Structures are given as C-alpha cells and as structure tokens.
Short mmCIF file of C-alpha atoms and ligand atoms in Angstrom, two decimals:
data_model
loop_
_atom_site.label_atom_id
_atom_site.label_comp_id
_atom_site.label_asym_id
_atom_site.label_seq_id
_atom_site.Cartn_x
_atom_site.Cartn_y
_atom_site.Cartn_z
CA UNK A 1 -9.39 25.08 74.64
CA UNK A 2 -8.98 24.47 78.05
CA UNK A 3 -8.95 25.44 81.97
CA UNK A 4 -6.95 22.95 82.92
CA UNK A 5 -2.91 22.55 82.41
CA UNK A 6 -0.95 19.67 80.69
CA UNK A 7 -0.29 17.98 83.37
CA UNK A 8 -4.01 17.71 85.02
CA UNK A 9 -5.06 16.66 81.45
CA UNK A 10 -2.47 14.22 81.47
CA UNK A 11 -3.14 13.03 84.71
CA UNK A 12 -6.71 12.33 84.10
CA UNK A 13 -6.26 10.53 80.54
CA UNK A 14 -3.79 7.58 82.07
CA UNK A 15 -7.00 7.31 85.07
CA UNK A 16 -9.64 6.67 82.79
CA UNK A 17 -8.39 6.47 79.61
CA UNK A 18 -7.53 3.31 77.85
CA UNK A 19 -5.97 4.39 74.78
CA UNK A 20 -5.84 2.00 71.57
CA UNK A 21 -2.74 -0.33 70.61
CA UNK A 22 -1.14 1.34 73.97
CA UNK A 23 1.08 0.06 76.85
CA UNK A 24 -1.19 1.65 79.28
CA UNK A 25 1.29 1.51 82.52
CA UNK A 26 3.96 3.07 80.20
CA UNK A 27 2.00 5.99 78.63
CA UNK A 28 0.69 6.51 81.94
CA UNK A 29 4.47 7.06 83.55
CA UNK A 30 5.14 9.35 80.20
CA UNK A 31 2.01 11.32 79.77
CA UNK A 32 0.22 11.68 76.98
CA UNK A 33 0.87 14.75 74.55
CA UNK A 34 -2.52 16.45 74.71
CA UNK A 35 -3.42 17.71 71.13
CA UNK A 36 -5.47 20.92 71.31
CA UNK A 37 -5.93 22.05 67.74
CA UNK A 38 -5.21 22.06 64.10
CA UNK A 39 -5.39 23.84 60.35
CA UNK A 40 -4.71 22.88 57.32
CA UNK A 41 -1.25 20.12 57.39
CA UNK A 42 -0.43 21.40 61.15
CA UNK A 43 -1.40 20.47 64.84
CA UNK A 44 0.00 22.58 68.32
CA UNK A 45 -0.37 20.68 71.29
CA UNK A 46 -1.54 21.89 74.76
CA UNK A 47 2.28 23.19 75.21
CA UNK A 48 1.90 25.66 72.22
CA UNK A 49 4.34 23.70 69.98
CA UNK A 50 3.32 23.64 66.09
CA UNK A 51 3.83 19.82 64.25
CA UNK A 52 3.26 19.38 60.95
CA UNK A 53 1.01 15.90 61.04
CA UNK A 54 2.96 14.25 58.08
CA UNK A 55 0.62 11.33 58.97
CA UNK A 56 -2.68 13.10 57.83
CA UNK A 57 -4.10 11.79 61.81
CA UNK A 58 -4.32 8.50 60.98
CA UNK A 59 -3.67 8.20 56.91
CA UNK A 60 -7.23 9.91 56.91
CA UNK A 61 -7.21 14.10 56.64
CA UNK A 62 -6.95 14.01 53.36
CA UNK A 63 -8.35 17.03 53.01
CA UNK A 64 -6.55 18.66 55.81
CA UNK A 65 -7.60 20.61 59.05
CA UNK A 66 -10.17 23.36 59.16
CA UNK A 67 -11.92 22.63 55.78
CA UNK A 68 -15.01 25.15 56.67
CA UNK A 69 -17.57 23.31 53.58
CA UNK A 70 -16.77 20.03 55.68
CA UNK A 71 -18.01 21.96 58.70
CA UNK A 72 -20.62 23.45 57.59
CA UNK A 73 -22.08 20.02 55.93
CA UNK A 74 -22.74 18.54 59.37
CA UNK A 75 -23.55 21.36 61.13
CA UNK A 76 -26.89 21.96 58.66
CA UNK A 77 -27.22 18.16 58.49
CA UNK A 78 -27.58 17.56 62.21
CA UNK A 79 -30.32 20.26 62.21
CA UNK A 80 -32.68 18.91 60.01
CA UNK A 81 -31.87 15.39 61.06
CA UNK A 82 -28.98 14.61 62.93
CA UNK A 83 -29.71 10.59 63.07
CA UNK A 84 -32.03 8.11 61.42
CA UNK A 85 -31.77 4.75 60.61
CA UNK A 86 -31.93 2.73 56.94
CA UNK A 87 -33.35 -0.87 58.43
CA UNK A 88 -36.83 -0.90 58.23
CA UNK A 89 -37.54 -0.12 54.07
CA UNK A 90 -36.32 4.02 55.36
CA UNK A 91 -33.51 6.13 53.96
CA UNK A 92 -32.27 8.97 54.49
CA UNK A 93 -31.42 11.40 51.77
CA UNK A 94 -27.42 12.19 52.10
CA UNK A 95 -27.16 8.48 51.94
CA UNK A 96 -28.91 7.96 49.09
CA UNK A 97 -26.64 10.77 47.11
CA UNK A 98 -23.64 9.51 48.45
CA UNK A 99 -24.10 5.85 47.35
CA UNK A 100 -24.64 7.48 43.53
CA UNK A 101 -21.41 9.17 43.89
CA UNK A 102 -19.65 6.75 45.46
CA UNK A 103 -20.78 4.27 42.34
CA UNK A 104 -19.60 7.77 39.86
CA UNK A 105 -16.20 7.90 41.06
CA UNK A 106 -15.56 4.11 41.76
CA UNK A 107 -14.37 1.65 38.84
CA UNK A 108 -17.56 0.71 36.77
CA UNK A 109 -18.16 -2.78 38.30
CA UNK A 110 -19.06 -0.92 41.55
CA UNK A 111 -23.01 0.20 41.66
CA UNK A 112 -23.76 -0.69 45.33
CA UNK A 113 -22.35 0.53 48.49
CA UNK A 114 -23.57 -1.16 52.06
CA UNK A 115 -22.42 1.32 54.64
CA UNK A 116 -20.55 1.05 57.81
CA UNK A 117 -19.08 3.11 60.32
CA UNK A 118 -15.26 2.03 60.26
CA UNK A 119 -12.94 0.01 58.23
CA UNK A 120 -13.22 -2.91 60.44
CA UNK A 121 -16.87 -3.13 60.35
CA UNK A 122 -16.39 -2.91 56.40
CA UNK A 123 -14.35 -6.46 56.69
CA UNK A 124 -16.33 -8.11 58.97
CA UNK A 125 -18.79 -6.93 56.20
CA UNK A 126 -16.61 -8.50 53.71
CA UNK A 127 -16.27 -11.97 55.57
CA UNK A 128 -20.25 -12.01 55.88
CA UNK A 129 -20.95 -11.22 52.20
CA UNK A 130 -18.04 -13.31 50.37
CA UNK A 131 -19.36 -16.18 52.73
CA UNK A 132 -22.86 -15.41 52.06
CA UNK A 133 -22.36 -15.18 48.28
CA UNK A 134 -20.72 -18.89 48.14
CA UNK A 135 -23.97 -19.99 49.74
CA UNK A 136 -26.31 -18.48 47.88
CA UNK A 137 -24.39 -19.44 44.69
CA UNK A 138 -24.58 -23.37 46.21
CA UNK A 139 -21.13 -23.54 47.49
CA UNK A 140 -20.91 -23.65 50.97
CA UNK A 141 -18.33 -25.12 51.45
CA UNK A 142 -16.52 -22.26 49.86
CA UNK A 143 -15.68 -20.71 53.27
CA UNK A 144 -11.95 -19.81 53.04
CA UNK A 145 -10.18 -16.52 53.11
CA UNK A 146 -6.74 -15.60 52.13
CA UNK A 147 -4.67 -12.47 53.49
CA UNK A 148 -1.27 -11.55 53.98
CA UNK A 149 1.13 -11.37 56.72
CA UNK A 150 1.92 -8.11 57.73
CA UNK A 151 -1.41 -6.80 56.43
CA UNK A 152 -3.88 -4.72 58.18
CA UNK A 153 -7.81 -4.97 58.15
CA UNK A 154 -8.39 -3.32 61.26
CA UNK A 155 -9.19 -4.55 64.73
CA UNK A 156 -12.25 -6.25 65.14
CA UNK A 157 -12.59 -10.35 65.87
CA UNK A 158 -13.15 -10.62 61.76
CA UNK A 159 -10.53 -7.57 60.68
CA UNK A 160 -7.76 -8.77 62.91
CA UNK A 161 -7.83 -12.56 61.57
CA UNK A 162 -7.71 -11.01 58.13
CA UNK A 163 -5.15 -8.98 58.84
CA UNK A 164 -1.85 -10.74 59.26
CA UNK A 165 -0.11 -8.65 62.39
CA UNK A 166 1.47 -11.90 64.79
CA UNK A 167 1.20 -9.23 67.84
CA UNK A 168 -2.85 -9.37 67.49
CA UNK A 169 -3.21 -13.24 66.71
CA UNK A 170 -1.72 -14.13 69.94
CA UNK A 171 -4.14 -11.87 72.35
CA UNK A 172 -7.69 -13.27 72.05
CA UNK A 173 -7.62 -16.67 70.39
CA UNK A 174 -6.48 -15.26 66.14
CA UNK A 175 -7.68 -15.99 63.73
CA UNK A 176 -10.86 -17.09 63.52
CA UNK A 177 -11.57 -20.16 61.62
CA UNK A 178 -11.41 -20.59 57.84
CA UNK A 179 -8.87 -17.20 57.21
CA UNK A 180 -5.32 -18.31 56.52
CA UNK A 181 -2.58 -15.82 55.11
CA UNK A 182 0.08 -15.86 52.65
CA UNK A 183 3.57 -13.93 52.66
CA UNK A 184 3.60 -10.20 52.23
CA UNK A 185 5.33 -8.89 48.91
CA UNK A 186 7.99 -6.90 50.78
CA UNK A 187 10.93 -7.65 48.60
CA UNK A 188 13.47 -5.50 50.96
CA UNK A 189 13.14 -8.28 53.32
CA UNK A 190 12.29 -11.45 50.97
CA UNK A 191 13.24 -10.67 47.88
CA UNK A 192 16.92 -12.47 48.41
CA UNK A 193 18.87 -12.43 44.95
CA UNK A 194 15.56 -11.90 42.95
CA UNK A 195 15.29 -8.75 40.75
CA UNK A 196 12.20 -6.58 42.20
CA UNK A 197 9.84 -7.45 39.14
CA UNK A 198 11.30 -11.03 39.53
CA UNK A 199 9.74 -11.60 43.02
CA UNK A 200 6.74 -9.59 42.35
CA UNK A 201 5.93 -12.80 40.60
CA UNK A 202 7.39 -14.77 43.26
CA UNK A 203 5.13 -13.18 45.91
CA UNK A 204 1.85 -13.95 44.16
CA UNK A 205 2.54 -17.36 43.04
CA UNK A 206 2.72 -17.98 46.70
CA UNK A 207 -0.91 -17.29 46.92
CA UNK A 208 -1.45 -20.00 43.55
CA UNK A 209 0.22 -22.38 46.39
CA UNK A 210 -2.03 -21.61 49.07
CA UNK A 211 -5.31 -21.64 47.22
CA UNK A 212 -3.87 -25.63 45.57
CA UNK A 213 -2.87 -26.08 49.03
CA UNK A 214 -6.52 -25.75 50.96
CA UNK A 215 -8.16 -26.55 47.83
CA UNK A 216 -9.58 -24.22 45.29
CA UNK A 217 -13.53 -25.63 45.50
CA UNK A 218 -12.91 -24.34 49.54
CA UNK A 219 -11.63 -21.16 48.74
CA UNK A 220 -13.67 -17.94 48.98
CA UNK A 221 -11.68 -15.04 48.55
CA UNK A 222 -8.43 -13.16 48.76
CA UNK A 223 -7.55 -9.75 50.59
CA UNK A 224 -5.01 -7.21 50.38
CA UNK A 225 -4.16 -3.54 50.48
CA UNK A 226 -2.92 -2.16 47.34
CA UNK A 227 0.34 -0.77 49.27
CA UNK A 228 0.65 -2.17 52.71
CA UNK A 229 -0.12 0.82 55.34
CA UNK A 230 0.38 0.07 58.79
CA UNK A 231 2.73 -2.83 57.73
CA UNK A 232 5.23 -0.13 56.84
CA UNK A 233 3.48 1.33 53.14
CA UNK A 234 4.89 -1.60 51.37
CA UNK A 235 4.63 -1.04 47.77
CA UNK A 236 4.49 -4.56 46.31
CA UNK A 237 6.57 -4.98 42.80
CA UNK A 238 4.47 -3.74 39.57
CA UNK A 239 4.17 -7.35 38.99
CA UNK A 240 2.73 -8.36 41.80
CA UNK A 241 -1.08 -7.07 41.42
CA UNK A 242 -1.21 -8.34 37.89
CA UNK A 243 -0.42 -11.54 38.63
CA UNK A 244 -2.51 -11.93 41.71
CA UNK A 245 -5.53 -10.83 39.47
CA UNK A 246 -4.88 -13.15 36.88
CA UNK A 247 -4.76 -16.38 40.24
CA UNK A 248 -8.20 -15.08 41.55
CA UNK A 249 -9.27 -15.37 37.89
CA UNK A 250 -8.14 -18.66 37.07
CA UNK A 251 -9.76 -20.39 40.28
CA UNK A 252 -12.70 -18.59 40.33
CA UNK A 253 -11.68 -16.72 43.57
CA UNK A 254 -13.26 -13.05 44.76
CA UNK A 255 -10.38 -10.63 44.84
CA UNK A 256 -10.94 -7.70 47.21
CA UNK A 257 -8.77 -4.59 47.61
CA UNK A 258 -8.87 -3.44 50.57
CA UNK A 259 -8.97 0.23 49.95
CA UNK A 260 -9.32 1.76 53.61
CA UNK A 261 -5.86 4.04 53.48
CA UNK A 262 -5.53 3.57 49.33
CA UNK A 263 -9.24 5.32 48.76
CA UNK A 264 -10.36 8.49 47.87
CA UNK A 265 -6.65 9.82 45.99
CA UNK A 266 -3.68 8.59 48.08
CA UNK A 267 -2.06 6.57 45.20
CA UNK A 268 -3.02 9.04 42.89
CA UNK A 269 -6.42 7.97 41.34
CA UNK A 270 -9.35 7.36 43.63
CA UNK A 271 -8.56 3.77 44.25
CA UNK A 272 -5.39 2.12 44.97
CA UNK A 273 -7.20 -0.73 42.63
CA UNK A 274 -6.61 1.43 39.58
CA UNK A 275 -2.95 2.76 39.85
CA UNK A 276 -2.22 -1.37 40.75
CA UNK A 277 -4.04 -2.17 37.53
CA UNK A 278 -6.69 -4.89 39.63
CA UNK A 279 -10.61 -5.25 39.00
CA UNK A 280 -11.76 -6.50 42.37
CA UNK A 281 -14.94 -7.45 43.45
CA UNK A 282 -15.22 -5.65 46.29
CA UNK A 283 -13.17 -2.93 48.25
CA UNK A 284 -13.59 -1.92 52.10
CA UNK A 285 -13.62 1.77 52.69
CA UNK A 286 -13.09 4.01 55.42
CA UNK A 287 -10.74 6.82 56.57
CA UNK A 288 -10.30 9.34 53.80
CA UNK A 289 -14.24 8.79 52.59
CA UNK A 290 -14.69 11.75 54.94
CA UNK A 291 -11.17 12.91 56.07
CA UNK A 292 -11.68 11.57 59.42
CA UNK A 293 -13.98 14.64 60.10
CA UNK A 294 -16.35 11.83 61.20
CA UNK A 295 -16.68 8.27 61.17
CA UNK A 296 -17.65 6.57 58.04
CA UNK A 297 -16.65 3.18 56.48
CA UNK A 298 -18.35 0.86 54.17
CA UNK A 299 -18.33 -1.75 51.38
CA UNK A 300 -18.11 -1.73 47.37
CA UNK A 301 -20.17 -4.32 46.21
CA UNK A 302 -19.38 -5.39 42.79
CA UNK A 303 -21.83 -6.22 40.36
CA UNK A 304 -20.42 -10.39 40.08
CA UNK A 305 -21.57 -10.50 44.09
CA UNK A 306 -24.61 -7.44 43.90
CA UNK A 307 -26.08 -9.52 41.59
CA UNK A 308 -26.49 -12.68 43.14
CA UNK A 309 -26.89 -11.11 46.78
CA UNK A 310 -29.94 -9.16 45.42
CA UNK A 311 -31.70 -11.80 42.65
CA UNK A 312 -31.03 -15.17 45.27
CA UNK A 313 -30.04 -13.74 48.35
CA UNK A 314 -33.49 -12.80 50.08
CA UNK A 315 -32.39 -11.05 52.97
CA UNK A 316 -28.92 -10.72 54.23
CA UNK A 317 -28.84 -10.45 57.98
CA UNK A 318 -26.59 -8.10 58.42
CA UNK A 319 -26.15 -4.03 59.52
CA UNK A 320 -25.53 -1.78 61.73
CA UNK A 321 -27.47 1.24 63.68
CA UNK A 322 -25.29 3.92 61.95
CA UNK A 323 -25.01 2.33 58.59
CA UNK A 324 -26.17 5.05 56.14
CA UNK A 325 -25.58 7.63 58.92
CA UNK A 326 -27.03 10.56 57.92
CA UNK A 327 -24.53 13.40 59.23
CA UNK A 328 -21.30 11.28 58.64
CA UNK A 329 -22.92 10.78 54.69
CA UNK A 330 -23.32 14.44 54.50
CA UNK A 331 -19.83 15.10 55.39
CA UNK A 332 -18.25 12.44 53.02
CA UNK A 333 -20.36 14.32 50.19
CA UNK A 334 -18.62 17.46 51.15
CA UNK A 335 -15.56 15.77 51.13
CA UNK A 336 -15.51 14.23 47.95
CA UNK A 337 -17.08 17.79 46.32
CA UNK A 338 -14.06 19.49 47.73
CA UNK A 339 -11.34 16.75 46.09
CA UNK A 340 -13.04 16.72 42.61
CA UNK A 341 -13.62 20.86 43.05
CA UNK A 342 -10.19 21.25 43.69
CA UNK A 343 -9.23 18.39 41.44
CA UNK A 344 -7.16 16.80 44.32
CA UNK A 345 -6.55 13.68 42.69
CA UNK A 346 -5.55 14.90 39.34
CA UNK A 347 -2.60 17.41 41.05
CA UNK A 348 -1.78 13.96 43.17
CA UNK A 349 -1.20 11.84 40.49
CA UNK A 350 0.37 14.47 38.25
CA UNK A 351 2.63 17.26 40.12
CA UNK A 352 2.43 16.10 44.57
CA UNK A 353 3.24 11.82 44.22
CA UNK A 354 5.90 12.89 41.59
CA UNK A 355 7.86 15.42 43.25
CA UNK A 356 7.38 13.45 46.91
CA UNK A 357 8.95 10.45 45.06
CA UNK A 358 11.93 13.26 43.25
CA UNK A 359 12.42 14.40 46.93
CA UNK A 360 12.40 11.30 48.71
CA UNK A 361 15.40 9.61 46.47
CA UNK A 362 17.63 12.06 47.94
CA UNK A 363 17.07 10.19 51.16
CA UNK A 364 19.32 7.85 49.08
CA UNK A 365 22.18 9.06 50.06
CA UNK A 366 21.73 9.09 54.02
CA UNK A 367 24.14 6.65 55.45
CA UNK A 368 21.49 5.38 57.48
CA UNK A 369 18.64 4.66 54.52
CA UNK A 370 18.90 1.51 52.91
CA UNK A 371 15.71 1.46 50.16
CA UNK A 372 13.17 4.01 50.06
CA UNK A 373 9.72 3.73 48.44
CA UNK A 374 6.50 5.91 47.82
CA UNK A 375 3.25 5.61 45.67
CA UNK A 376 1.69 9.14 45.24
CA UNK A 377 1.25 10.61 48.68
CA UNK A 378 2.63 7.49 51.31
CA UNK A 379 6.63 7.14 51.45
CA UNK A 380 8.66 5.03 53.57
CA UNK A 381 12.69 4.87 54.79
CA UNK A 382 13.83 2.05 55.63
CA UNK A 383 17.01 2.43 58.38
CA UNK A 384 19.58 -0.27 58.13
CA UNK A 385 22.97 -1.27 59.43
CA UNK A 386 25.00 -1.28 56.05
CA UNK A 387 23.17 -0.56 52.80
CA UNK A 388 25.00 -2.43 50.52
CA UNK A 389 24.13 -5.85 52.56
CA UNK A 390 20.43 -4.64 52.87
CA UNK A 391 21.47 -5.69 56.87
CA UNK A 392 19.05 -4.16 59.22
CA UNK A 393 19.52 -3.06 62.79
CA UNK A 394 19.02 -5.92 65.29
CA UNK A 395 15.45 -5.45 66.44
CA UNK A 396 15.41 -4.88 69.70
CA UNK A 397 17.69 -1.57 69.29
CA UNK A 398 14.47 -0.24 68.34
CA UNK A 399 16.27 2.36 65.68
CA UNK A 400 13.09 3.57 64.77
CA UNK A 401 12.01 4.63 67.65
CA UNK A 402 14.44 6.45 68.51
CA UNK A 403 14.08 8.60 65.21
CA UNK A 404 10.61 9.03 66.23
CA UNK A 405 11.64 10.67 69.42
CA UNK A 406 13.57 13.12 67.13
CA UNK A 407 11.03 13.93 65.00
CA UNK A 408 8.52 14.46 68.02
CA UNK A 409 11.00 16.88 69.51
CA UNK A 410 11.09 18.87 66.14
CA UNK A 411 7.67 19.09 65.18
CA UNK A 412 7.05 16.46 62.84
CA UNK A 413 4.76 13.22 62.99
CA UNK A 414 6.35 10.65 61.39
CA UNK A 415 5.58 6.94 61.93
CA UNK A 416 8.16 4.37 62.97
CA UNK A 417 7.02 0.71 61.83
CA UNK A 418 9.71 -1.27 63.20
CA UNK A 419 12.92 0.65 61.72
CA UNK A 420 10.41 1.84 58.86
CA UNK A 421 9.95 5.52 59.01
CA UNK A 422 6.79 6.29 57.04
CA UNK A 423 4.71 9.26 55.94
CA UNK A 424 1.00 9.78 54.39
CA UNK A 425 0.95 13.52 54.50
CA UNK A 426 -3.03 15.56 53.55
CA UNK A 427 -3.25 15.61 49.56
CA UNK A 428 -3.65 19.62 49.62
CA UNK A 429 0.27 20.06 50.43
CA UNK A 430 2.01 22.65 48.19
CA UNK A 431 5.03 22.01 47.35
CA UNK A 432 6.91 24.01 49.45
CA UNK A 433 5.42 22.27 51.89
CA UNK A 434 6.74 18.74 50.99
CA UNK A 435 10.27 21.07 50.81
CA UNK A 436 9.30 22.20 54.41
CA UNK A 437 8.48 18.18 55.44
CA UNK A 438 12.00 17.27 54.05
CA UNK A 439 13.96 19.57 55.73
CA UNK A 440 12.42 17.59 58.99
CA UNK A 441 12.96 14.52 57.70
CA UNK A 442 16.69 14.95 56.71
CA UNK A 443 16.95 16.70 60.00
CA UNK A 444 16.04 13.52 62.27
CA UNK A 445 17.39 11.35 60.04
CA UNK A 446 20.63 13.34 60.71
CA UNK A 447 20.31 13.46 64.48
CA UNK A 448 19.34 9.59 64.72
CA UNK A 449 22.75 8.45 62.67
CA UNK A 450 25.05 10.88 65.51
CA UNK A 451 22.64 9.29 67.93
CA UNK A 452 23.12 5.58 66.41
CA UNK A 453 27.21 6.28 66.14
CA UNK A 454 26.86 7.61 69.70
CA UNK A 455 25.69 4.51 70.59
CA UNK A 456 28.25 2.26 68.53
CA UNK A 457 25.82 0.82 66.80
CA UNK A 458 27.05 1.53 63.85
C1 LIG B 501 -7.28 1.63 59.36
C2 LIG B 501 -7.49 0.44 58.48
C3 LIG B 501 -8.56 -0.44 58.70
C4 LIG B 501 -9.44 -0.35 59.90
O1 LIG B 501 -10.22 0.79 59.91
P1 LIG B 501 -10.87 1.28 61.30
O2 LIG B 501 -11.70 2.44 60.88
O3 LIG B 501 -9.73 1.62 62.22
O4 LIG B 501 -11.67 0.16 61.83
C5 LIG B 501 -8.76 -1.46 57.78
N1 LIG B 501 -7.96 -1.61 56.72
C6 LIG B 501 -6.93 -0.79 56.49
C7 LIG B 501 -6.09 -0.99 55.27
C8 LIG B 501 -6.63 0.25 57.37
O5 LIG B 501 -5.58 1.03 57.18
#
C-alpha cells in the first residue's frame, strides 16, 4: 500500500490531519495507527499486525471487508454515471430501485425514503420535516423535540442538540432552540432498587413528564435509538419501548427511531423498531445501508407525515447535492441483495445474537464485570469496583481505557465508553469466530483486573 514507513505516515497525519472527536496535540505526540487493509472481520495495520475489528469500523461493515458484489456495484455504476443529481424533476435509476426496496424491507407504514449522505444529515432532515409537518398541518407552534441524554444523532448543529452527549453541548453554543432531552433508560446506573421491567416504565414516564411539562400542543416529536450505541449499547428494559409508544400516542406526538446503528439486521430484524416492538413515524438511516463501503444516509418517511408533506406541503425546501447519489445507491442495493441472499438477518436473529448473548454471560463471572448486556450482534461489559454494590470505578481512573490499551496490544478493537467495553462485530461472523472474539475479550479483561490490582484499585 505504501512507499512510505509508519512513522512518515504518522508524521504527516498529526500536520495536516484533523481527525474527528480527537485531542489533536495528544494523538499527534502518540501517532496514529495507520490502517492499511482489511477482509472479511479483520484489519493489519501498516506494522503487519492482524486485529479482528469487533467494532464492524464504525458499527457499519455489516457485511464485512472485501465483499467483491459490493465492489463490483460501484465500479460499473461510476462508468455509466458516476454522479447526477435528483433536484430539478431528474432521477437517477439506482435511486429509484433502492427507494422500492428500501419501502420492501422496511415496516409497512414506510413508502418514501428522502436521501442523504450521513446520519446527521438524516436528523437535521428529521428536525426540518417534523417541524415542517406541524406547519403544514396548522400547528406551528408545535416546534419542540424530545431526546435523551446520553443519546447520539450524530454531529451536525441539528444532530448534536438531539443527541444528548454534555461533552458536545458545551463547544459551540448546544442545543439549538426548541430540542430538550429526557433521561436515558440505563437502569445499571438509574435503576436504584427498581426491578429492570419496573424502571423500564419508570424511564418512559419521564418523557409523559416532559411532554406535560413544555406542553403537549408545543410538542413535535420524540427521538431515540432503539439500543443506545455510542452511549455505551444501552439496551433499555423490554418495557421501556412499549410504553414510550403508547406516550407519543396519547399526545399526538411523532415518534422516531433513530435507526442509524439499529438498521439493516444488527438487532436481529432489519430495524431495531421491530425487535423493540415500536411503529414510528419516521427512522434516520445511515451506516450499515451500505456497510460503510460508501457514504449513504437518509430518512423513512411514514405514511402519517408522507401524506401531508406531499397533498399540503407544496414544496419542501430542503436537499442536498448527493441526495439520491447514484454510485453510493448502487452499492446499498448490493448490500442489501447480499444480506437477504445470504439471509443475514434471519441467521442474526436465530443462531449469531443468541449464541453472542450464551457467550457473553460467561463474562459473568469476571471479577471485574458487573452487568453485561447484548441485543443480537452489539454487547457491552460494564467494569465496576464491587459487583454486588453495582459501585463503579471512580471516573477519572479511566478503567476503560486502560482495557482498551490491552485489547489494542492483542489485536482486538473493542470500544471503551467510559468503563463500558462494547462490541458490534460484521453480521457474517461464524461462530467460531465469536469463540475466537471471546478468547480476546476474556484475555484483556484478564490482563486489565492484574493491571487494576497492580494498581490497588481494587
Ligand atoms: C453514527 C450515528 C449517527 C450519525 O451518523 P453520521 O453518518 O456519522 O453523521 C446518527 N445516529 C446514530 C444512532 C449513530 O450511531
């Protein structure tokens, strides 16, 4: 891949390269690790070392590395026509037959798509239409949006005040007006004496309180991943969605899932929506649409909103240059062919979430694990002080990261959110490949609890 070594790579990233959510000064004194190449669930780096990405890049290779039909569907699109736009009354034809199969393999309110490029432009999408829809309808003053602390929507000026991360709000004047947030269903932390189903209840009513508290006639809509991602893949109690469906219902507010890292088989079914048992009204996509082969996001438009948008709305003033993109469609198509060829979701749902979840509980029994969750292919291990109190590590031990560090040094991407260690592994594992993943994870979760006794932390 390259003339040049590590370190001249290195060197030249931290002059001109500022990377996202990074302490530039400190990644420039470390270096960054330069990855070179990948197939199927494994990267090597420009060092020669092999990782398996347990991470899927970022929640988004579904499909894994190397996928030659994904290849091969942009190469022959971006000969006939790489690029043209869908503004002025033109298509283009992969986006055409991707918005049909995107309404075939969504729940049946969904019959529209309007296309983005990213998950953030999808909820800056969202804010537009929810608020647009309110007008149209004769409500203006329904203007308010409701999202969770701890909950991601990406990292634009709309996407970051939805979102509910306290680190973002304070750079750059968060959150806009007229988007408020609720607390996140994360009963390991909040749960107190309450039973899990108990404060799934708990957690939703909270968003009952909210909507009586800035007035139902101003509220516009709610927002939420079906299991928290970056916040740590918080799977909320199997009480919680229910209930939060039946709120939205009662005052008349939009419920939208959020389906950027849930989408396109993670949970099990194509939308995290459908294993939570929820009917929203719209869901943001991104990420797995095309396996991160190329960039892709967009919008689900229900029919409650499609139909007022399109019969009162005249026109909505509102797109982007690469919305419909004609090579990024043509790889999503690709994408999707390959998970219903292969019947991804199906063997998700069925054989991989089931025996991740059979594997994980073993964690159980680390001295360092204190509650462990997954939903189909996302699992998280929470570290802690003593298990029985549910007493965490003081914060600024920064546990986590120091597991991290282990599992960079033996091949394995794992995420540390906090003291959270978190995976969302490509949904074409075998199973001895989960076996292979565990042995990792046991393995750095052993060499962080000598390092943590080392320490006397513990
Ligand atoms: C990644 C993510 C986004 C943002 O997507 P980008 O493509 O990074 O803009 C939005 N919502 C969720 C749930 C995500 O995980």
């Amino acid at each position: 891949m390259s003339t040049r070594s590590t370190a001249e790579w290195q060197s030249a990233d931290s002059k001109h390269f500022l990377h996202p959510f990074t302490d530039f000064k400190g990644l420039a004194k470390k270096g960054s690790r330069i990855i070179a190449r990948a197939e199927n669930i494994y990267l090597w780096d420009s060092e020669g070392h092999k990782i398996l990405d347990a991470m899927s890049g970022l929640w988004c290779v579904n499909v894994g590395y190397g996928q030659q039909s994904l290849i091969d569907a942009a190469a022959k699109q971006m000969g006939e026509l790489p690029f043209y736009n869908a503004f002025f009354q033109t298509a283009t034809t992969p986006a055409i037959e991707l918005a049909e199969v995107l309404a075939e393999i969504s729940p049946p309110q969904f019959q529209h798509v309007f296309f983005t490029s990213s998950g953030s432009e999808g909820n800056d999408t969202i804010v537009r239409m929810v608020r647009r829809y309110w007008d149209v309808l004769g409500q203006p003053e329904r203007q308010v949006i409701i999202g969770r602390n701890n909950g991601y929507h990406g990292s634009t000026m709309a996407g970051a005040s939805l979102g509910g991360m306290s680190g973002m709000h304070v750079q750059g004047g968060l959150p806009i007006p007229n988007i408020t947030h609720i607390e996140q269903p994360h009963w390991f932390e909040l749960g107190g004496t309450q039973s899990r189903e108990e404060f799934g209840i708990t957690a939703a009513r909270w968003l009952e309180d909210k909507i009586l508290a800035v007035g139902p006639e101003r509220v516009a809509a709610f927002i939420g991943e079906p299991v928290q991602g970056a916040g740590g893949v918080i799977v909320p109690p199997s009480t919680y969605w229910p209930e939060i469906q039946r709120i939205c219902d009662k005052y008349g507010v939009l419920l939208v899932s959020d389906e950027v890292i849930c989408g396109f088989g993670r949970t099990g079914n194509w939308f995290g929506c459908e294993t939570m048992g929820t009917k929203p009204d719209l869901m943001t996509f991104a990420k797995g649409v095309t396996s991160g082969y190329i960039p892709l996001g967009g919008v689900m438009v229900g029919e409650r909103v499609a139909k007022v948008l399109i019969e009162q709305g005249g026109e909505f003033n509102h797109g982007f240059t690469y919305s419909g993109h004609p090579t990024a469609c043509a790889v999503a198509l690709a994408n999707i062919k390959l998970l219903r060829e292969q019947d991804v979701v199906r063997k998700v749902r069925e054989d991989l979430g089931p025996y991740l979840a059979q594997r994980f509980a073993e964690l159980n029994e680390h001295p360092l694990v204190g509650e462990i969750q997954t939903c189909g292919m996302m699992g998280a291990v929470q570290l802690v002080k003593d298990k029985a109190k549910r007493q965490c590590f003081d914060g600024a031990l920064e546990v986590g990261m120091l597991c991290r560090a282990h599992c960079f040094g033996n091949g394995l991407i794992m995420r540390a959110v906090g003291d959270r260690m978190i995976v969302a592994p490509p949904l074409v594992m075998t199973r001895a490949q989960i076996d292979e993943m565990m042995v990792l994870i046991k393995r750095c979760l052993d060499l962080t609890l000598d390092q943590v006794k080392g320490l006397g932390w513990l």
